PDB file of C-alpha atoms in Angstrom:
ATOM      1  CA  UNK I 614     -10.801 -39.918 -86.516  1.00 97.00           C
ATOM      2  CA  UNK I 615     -10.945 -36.279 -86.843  1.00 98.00           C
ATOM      3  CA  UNK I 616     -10.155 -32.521 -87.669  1.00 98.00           C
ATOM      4  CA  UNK I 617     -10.036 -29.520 -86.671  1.00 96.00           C
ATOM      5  CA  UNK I 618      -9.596 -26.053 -87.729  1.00 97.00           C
ATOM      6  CA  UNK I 619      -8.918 -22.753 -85.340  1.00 95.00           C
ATOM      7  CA  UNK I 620      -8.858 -19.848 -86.202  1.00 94.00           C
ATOM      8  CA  UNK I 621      -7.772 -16.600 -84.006  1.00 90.00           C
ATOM      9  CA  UNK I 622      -8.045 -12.659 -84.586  1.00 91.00           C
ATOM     10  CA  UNK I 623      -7.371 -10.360 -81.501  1.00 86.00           C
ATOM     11  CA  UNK I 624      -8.274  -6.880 -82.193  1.00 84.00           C
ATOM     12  CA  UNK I 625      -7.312  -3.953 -79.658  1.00 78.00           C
ATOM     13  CA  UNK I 626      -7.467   0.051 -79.460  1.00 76.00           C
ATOM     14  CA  UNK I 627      -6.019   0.396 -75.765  1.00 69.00           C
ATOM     15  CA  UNK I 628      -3.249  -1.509 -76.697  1.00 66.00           C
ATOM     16  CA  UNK I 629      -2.674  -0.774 -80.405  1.00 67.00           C
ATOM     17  CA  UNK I 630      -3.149  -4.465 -81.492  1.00 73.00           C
ATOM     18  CA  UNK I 631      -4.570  -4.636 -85.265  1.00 72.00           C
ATOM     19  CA  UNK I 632      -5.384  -7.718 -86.360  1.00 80.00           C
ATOM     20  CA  UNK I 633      -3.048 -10.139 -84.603  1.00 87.00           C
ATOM     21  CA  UNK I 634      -3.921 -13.541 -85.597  1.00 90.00           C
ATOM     22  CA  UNK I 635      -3.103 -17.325 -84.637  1.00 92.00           C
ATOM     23  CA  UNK I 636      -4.265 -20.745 -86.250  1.00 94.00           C
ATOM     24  CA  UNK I 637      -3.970 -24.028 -84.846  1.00 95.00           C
ATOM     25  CA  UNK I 638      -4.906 -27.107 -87.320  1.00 97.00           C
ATOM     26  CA  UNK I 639      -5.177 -30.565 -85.768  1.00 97.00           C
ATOM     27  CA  UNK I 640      -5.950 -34.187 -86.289  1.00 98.00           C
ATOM     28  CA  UNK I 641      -6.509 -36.860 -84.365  1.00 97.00           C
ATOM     29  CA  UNK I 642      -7.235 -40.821 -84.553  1.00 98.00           C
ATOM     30  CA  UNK I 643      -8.643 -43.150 -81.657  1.00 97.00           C
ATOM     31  CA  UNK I 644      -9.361 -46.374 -81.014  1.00 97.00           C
ATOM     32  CA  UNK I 645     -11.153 -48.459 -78.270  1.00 96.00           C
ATOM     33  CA  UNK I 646     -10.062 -52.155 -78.410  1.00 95.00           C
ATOM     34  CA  UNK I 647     -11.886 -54.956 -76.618  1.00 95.00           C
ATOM     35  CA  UNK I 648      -9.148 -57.461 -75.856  1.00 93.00           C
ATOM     36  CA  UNK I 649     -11.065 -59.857 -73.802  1.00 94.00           C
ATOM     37  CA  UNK I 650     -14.583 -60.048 -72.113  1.00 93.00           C
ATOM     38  CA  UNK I 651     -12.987 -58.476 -68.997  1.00 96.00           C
ATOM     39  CA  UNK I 652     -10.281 -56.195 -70.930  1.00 97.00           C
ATOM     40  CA  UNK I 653     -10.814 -53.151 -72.676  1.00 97.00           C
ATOM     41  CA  UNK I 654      -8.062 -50.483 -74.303  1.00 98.00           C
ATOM     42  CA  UNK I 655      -7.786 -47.075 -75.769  1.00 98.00           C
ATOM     43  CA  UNK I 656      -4.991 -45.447 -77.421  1.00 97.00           C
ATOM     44  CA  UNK I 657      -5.101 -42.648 -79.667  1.00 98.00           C
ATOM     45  CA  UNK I 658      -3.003 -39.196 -80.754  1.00 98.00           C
ATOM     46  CA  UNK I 659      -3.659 -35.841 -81.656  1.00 97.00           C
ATOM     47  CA  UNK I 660      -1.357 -34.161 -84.121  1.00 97.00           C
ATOM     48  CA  UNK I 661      -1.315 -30.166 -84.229  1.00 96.00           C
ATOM     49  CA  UNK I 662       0.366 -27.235 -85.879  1.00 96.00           C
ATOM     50  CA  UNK I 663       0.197 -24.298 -84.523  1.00 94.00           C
ATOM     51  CA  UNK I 664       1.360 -21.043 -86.628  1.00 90.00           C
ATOM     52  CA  UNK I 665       3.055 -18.973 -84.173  1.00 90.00           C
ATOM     53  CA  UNK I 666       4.654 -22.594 -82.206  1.00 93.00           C
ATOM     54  CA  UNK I 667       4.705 -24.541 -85.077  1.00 93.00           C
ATOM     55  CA  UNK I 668       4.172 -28.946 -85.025  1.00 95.00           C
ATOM     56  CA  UNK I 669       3.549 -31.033 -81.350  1.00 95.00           C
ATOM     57  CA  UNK I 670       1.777 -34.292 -80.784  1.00 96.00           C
ATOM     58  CA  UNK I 671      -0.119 -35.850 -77.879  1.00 97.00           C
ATOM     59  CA  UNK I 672      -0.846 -39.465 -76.900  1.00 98.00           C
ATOM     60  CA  UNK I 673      -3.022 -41.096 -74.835  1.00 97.00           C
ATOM     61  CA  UNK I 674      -3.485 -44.820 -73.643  1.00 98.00           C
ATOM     62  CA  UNK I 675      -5.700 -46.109 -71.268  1.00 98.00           C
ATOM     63  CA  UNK I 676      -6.503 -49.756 -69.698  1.00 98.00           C
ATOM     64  CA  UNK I 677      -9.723 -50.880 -67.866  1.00 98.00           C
ATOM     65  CA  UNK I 678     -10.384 -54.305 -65.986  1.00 98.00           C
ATOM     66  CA  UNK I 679     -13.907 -55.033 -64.785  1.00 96.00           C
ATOM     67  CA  UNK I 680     -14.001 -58.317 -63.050  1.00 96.00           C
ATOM     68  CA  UNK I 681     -17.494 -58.229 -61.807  1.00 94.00           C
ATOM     69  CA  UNK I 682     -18.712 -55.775 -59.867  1.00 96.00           C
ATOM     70  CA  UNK I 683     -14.983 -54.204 -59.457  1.00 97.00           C
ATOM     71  CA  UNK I 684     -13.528 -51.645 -62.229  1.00 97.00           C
ATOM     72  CA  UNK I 685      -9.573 -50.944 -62.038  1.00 98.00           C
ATOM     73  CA  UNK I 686      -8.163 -48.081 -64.359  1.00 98.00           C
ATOM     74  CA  UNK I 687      -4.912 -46.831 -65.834  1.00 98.00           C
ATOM     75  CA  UNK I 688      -4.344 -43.791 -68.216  1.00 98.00           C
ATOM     76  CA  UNK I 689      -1.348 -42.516 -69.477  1.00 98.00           C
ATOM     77  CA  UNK I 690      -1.676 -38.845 -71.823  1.00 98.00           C
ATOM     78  CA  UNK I 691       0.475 -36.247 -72.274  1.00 97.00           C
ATOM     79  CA  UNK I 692      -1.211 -32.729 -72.823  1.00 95.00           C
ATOM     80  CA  UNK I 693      -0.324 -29.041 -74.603  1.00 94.00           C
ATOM     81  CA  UNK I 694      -1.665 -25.650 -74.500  1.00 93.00           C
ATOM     82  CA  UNK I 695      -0.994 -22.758 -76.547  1.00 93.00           C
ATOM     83  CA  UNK I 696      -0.597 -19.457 -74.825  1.00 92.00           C
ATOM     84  CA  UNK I 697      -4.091 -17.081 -75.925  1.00 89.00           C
ATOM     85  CA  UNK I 698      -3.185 -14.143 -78.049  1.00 89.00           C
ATOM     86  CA  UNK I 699      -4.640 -11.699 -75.307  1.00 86.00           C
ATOM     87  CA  UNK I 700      -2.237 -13.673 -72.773  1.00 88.00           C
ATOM     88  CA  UNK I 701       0.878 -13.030 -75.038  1.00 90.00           C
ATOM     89  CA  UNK I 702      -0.028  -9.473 -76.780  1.00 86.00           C
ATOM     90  CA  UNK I 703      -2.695  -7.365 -74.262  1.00 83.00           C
ATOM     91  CA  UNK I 704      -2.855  -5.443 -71.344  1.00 80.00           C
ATOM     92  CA  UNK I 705      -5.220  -5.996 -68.430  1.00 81.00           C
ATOM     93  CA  UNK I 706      -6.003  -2.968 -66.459  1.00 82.00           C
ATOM     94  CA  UNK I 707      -8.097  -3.175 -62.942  1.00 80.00           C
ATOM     95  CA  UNK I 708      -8.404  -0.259 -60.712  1.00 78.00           C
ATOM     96  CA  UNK I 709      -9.753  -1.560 -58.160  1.00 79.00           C
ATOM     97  CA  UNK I 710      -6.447  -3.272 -56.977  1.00 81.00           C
ATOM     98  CA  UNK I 711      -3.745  -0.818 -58.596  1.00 88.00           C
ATOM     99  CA  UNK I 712      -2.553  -4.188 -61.109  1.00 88.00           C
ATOM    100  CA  UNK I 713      -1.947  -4.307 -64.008  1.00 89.00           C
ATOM    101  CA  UNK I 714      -0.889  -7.418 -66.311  1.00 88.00           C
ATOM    102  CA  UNK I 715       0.891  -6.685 -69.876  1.00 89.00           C
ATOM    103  CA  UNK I 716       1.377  -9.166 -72.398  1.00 86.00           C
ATOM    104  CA  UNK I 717       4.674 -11.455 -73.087  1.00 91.00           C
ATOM    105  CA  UNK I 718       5.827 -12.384 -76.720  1.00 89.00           C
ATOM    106  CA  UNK I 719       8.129 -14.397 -75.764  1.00 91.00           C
ATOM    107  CA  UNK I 720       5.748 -17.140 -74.090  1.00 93.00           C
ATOM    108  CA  UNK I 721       5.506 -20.949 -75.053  1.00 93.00           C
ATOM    109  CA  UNK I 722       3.560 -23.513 -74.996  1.00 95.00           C
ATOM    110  CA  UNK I 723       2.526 -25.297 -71.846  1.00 94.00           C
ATOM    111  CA  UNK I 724       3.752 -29.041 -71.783  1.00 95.00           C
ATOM    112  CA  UNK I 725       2.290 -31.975 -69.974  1.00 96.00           C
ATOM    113  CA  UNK I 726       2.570 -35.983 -68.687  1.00 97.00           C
ATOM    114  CA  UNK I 727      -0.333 -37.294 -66.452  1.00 97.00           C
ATOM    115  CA  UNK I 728      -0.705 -40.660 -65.409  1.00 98.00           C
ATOM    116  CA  UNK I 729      -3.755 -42.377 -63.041  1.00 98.00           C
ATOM    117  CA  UNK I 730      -4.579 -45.286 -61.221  1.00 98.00           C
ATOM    118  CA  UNK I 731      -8.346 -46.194 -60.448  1.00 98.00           C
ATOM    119  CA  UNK I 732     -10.329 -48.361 -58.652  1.00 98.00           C
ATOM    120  CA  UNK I 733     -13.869 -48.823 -57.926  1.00 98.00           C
ATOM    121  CA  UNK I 734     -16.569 -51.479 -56.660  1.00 98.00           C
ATOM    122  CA  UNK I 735     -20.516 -50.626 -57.276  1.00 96.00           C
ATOM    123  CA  UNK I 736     -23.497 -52.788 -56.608  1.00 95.00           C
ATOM    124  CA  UNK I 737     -27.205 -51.381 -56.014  1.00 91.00           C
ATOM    125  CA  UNK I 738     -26.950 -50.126 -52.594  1.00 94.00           C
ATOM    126  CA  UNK I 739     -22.820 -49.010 -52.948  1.00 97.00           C
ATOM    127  CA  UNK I 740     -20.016 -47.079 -55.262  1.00 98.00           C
ATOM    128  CA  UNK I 741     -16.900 -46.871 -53.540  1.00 98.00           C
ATOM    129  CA  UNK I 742     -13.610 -45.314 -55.797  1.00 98.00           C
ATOM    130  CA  UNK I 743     -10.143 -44.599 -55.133  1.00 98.00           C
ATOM    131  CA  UNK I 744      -7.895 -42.357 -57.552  1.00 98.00           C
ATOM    132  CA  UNK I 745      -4.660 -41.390 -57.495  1.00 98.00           C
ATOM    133  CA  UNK I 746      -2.643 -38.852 -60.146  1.00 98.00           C
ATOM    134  CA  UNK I 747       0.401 -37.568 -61.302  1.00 98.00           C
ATOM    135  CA  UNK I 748       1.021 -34.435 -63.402  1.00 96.00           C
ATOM    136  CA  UNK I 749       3.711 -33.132 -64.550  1.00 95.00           C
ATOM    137  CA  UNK I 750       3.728 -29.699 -66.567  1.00 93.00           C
ATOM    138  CA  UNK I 751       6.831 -27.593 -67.918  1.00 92.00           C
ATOM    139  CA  UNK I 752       6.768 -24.467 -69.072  1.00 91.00           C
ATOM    140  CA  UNK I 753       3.708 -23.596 -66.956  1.00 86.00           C
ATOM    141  CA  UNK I 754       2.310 -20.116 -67.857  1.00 87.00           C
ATOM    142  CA  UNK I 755       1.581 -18.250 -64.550  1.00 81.00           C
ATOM    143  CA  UNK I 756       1.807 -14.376 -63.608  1.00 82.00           C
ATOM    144  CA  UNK I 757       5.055 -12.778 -62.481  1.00 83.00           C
ATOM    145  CA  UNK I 758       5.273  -8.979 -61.039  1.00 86.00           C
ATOM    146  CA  UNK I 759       7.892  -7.357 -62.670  1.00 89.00           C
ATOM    147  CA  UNK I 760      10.770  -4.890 -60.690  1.00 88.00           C
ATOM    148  CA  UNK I 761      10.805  -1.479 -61.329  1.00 90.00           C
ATOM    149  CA  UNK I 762      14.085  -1.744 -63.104  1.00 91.00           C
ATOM    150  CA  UNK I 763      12.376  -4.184 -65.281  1.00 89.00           C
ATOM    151  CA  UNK I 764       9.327  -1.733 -65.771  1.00 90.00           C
ATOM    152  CA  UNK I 765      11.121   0.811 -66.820  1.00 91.00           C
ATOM    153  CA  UNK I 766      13.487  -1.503 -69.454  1.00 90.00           C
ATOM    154  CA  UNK I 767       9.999  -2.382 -70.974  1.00 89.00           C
ATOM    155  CA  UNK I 768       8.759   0.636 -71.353  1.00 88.00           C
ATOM    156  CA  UNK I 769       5.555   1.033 -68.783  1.00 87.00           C
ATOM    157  CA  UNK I 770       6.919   3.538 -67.147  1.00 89.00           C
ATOM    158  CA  UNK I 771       3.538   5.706 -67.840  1.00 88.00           C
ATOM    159  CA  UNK I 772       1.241   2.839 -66.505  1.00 87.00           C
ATOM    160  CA  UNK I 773       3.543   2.342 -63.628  1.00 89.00           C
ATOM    161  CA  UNK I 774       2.095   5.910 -62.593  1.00 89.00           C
ATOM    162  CA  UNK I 775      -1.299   4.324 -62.884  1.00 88.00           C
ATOM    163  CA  UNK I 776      -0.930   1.021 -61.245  1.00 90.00           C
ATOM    164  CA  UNK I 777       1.021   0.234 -58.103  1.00 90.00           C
ATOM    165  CA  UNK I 778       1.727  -3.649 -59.672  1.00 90.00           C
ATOM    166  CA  UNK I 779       3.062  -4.707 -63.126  1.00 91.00           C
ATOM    167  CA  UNK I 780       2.441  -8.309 -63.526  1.00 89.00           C
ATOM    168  CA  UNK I 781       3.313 -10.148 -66.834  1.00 89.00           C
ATOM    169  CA  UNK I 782       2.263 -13.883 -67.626  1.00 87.00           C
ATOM    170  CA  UNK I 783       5.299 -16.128 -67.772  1.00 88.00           C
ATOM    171  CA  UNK I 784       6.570 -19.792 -68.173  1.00 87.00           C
ATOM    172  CA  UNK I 785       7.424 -21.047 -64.684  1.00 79.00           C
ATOM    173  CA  UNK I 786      10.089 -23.778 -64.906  1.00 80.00           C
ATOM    174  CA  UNK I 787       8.493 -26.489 -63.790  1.00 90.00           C
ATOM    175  CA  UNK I 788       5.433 -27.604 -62.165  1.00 90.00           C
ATOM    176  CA  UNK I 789       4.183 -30.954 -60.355  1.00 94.00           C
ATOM    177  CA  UNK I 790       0.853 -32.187 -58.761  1.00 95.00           C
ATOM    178  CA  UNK I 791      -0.022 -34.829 -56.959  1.00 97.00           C
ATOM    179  CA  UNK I 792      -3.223 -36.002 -55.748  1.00 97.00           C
ATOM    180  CA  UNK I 793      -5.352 -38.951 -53.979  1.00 98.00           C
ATOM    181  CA  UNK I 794      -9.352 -38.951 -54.210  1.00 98.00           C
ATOM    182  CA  UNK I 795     -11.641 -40.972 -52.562  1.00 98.00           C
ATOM    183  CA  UNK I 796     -15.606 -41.123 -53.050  1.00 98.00           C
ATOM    184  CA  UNK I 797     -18.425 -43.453 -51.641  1.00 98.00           C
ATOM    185  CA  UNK I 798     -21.864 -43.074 -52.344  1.00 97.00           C
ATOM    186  CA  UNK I 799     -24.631 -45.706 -50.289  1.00 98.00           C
ATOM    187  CA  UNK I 800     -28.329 -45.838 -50.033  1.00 96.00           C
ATOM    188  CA  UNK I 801     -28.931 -47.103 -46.303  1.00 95.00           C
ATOM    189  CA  UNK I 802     -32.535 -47.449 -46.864  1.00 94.00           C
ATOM    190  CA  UNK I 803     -35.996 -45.590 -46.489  1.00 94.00           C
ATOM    191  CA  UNK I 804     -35.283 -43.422 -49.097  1.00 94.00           C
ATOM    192  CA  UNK I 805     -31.624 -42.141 -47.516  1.00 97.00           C
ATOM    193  CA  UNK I 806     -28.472 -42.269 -49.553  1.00 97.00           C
ATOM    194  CA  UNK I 807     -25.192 -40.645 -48.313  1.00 98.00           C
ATOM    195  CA  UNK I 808     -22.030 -39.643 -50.192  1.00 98.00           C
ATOM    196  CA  UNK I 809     -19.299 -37.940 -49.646  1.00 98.00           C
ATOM    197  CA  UNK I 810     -15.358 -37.113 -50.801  1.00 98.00           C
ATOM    198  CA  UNK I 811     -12.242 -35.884 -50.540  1.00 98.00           C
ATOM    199  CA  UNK I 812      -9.294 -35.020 -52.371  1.00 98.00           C
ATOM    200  CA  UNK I 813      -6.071 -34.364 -51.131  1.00 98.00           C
ATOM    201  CA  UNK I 814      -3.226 -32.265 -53.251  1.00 97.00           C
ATOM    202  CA  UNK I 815       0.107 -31.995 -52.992  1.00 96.00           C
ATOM    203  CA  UNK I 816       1.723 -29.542 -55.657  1.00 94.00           C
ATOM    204  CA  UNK I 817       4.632 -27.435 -55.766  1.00 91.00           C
ATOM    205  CA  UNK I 818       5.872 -25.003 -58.765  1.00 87.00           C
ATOM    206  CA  UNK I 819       9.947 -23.832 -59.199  1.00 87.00           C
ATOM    207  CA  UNK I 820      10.208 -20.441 -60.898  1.00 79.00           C
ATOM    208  CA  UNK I 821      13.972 -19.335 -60.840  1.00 72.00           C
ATOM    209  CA  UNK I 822      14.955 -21.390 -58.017  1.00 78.00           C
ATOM    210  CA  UNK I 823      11.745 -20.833 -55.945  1.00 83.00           C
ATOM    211  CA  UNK I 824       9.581 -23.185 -54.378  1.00 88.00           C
ATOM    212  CA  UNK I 825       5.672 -22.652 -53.687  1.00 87.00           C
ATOM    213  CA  UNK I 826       2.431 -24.331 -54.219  1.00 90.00           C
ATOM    214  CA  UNK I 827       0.952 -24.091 -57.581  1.00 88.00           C
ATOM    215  CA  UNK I 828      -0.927 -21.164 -58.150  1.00 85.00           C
ATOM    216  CA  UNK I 829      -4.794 -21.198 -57.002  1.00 89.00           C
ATOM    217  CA  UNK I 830      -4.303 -24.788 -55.600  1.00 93.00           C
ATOM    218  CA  UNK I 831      -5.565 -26.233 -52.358  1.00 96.00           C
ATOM    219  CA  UNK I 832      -4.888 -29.350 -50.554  1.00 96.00           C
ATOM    220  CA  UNK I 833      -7.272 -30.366 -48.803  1.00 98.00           C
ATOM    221  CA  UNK I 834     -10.631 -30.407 -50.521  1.00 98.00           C
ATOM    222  CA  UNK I 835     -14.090 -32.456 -49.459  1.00 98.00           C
ATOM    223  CA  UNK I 836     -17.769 -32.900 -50.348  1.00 98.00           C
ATOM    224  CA  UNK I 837     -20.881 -34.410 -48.409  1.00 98.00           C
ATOM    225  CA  UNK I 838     -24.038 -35.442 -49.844  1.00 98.00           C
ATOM    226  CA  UNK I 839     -27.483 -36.420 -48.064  1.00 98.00           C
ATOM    227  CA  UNK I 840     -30.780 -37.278 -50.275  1.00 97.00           C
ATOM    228  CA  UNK I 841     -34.421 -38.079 -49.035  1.00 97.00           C
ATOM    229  CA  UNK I 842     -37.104 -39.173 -51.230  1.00 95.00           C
ATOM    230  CA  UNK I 843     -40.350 -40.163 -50.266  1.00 95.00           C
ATOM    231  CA  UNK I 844     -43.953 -40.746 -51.781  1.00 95.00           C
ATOM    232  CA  UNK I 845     -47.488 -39.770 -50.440  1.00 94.00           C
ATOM    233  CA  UNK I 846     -49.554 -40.739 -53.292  1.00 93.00           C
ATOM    234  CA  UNK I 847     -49.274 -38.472 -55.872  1.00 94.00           C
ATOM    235  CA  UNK I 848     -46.921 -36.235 -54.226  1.00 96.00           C
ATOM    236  CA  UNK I 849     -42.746 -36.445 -54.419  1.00 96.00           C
ATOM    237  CA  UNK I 850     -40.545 -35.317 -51.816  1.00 96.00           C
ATOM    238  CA  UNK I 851     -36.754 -34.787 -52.330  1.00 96.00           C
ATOM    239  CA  UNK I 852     -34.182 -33.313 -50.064  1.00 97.00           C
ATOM    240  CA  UNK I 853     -30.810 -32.560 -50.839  1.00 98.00           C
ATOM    241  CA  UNK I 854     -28.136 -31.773 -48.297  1.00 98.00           C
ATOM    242  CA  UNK I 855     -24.542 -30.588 -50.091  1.00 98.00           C
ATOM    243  CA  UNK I 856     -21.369 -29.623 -48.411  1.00 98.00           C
ATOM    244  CA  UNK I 857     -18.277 -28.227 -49.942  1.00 98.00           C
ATOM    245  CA  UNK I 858     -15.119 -28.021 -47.324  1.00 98.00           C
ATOM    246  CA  UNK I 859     -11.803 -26.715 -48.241  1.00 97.00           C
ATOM    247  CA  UNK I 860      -8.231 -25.734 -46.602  1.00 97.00           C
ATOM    248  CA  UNK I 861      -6.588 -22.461 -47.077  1.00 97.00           C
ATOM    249  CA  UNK I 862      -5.829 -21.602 -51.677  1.00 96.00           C
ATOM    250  CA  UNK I 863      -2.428 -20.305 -52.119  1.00 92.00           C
ATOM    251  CA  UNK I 864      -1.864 -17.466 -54.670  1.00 89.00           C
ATOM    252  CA  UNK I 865       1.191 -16.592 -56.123  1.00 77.00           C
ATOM    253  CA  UNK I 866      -0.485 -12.592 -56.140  1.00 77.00           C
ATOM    254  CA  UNK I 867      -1.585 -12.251 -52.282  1.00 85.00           C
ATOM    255  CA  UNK I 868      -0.325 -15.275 -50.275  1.00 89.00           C
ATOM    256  CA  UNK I 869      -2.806 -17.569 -48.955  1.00 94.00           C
ATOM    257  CA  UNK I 870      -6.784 -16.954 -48.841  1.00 96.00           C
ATOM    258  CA  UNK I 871      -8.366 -18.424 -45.833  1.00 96.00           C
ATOM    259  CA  UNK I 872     -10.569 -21.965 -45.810  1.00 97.00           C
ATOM    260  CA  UNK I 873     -14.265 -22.083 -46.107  1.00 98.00           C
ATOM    261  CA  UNK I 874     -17.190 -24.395 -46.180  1.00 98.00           C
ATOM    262  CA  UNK I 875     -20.639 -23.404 -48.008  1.00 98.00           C
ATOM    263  CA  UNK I 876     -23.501 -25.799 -47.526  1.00 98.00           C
ATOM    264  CA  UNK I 877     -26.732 -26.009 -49.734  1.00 98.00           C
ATOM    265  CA  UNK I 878     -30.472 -27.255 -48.754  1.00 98.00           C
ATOM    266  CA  UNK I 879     -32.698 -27.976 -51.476  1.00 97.00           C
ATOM    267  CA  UNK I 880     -36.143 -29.226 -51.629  1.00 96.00           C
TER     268      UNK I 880
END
């Protein structure tokens, strides 16, 4: 069981903020229940109010099986998130890209449902797992460039003159994800274990009728791993080989942003 007590002030002389404040007060209560040998449960909820978006609740339940040397999963949890007083009240300014972002009032809270499936086999030498994932979020906060017609309405007229782009932070309609990981880690002997992953993404987010990925996501995502260890006397010797691999990120501000890989060598 717990509590929990949050307290926010945002203060602001560029955009004439004084003192705007937001609390958020919260309990929660979990348990973890051991049903059989094999069998193990948690459920639990978090209660919150929130004075500028008043009461909401979250649950969570989760199941594990672990017949051996074999683990299987399932999770169920639903998920909220306030919008930050600098998200719904100030401005962002950068020069270096003629953008600006103002705040919106009239944001709400993020809503969530996630569910997972997971299994997974380990044993000295081996750890294989397999995940899979489904989110679901309304009322997604993301950024939205405004029209000039809409610039003007709002009154930025005078940092339109500054900036070339007006972008506010708004609650896209709807939002889904979808994804499938896979990891394997093995040690095939004189001091050499290999790993590796990959995660694959499938998302999409519908603002007024429009479809596109959601925003900063990628789909296809990887890792590789190589160790060496080995002992002359008093002397240790590790090596560590990493890999990161991804496909092309999507952003809702500048379209897509090209793949990469960066690899790493320690010693």
């Amino acid at each position: 069981v717990g509590m929990e007590y949050i307290n926010e002030q945002l203060d602001s002389e560029s955009d004439n903020i004084s003192r705007e404040s937001m609390f958020t007060a919260a309990a929660l209560v979990q348990d973890e229940l051991s049903l059989t040998d094999d069998i193990q449960a948690v459920a639990g909820v978090r209660y919150l109010y929130n004075g500028n978006f008043r009461s909401h609740a979250t649950p969570n339940v989760s199941l594990m099986y672990k017949p051996g040397n074999f683990r299987f999963r399932a999770a169920w949890a639903a998920g909220y998130r306030a919008p930050t007083l600098s998200q719904i009240y100030a401005t962002d300014q950068a020069k270096s890209t003629s953008r600006a972002t103002v705040g919106n009032p009239a944001l709400k809270p993020e809503k969530s449902r996630s569910a997972s499936l997971n299994a997974e086999f380990s044993n000295q030498r081996l750890s294989v797992s397999v995940t899979g994932m489904v989110n679901d979020v309304t009322d997604m906060i993301n950024y939205r460039v405004l029209s000039d017609a809409e610039i003007s309405a709002m009154g930025y007229d005078d940092l339109h003159a500054q900036f070339s782009t007006i972008r506010q932070r708004s609650n896209i309609d709807e939002a889904h994800r979808k994804s499938l990981s896979a990891n394997a880690n093995v040690y095939v002997g004189a001091g050499f274990t290999l790993g590796g992953g990959y995660i694959l993404t499938d998302s999409k987010a519908i603002s007024d009728g429009k479809e596109t990925p959601v925003d900063k996501s990628v789909k296809h995502s990887g890792n590789v791993n190589a160790r060496w260890d080995h002992n002359w006397g008093d002397y240790h010797l590790n090596v560590n080989l990493n890999g990161h691999i991804q496909s092309e990120r999507w952003s809702s501000t500048y379209g897509y942003a090209p793949g990469y890989s960066q690899w790493d060598l320690n010693t």
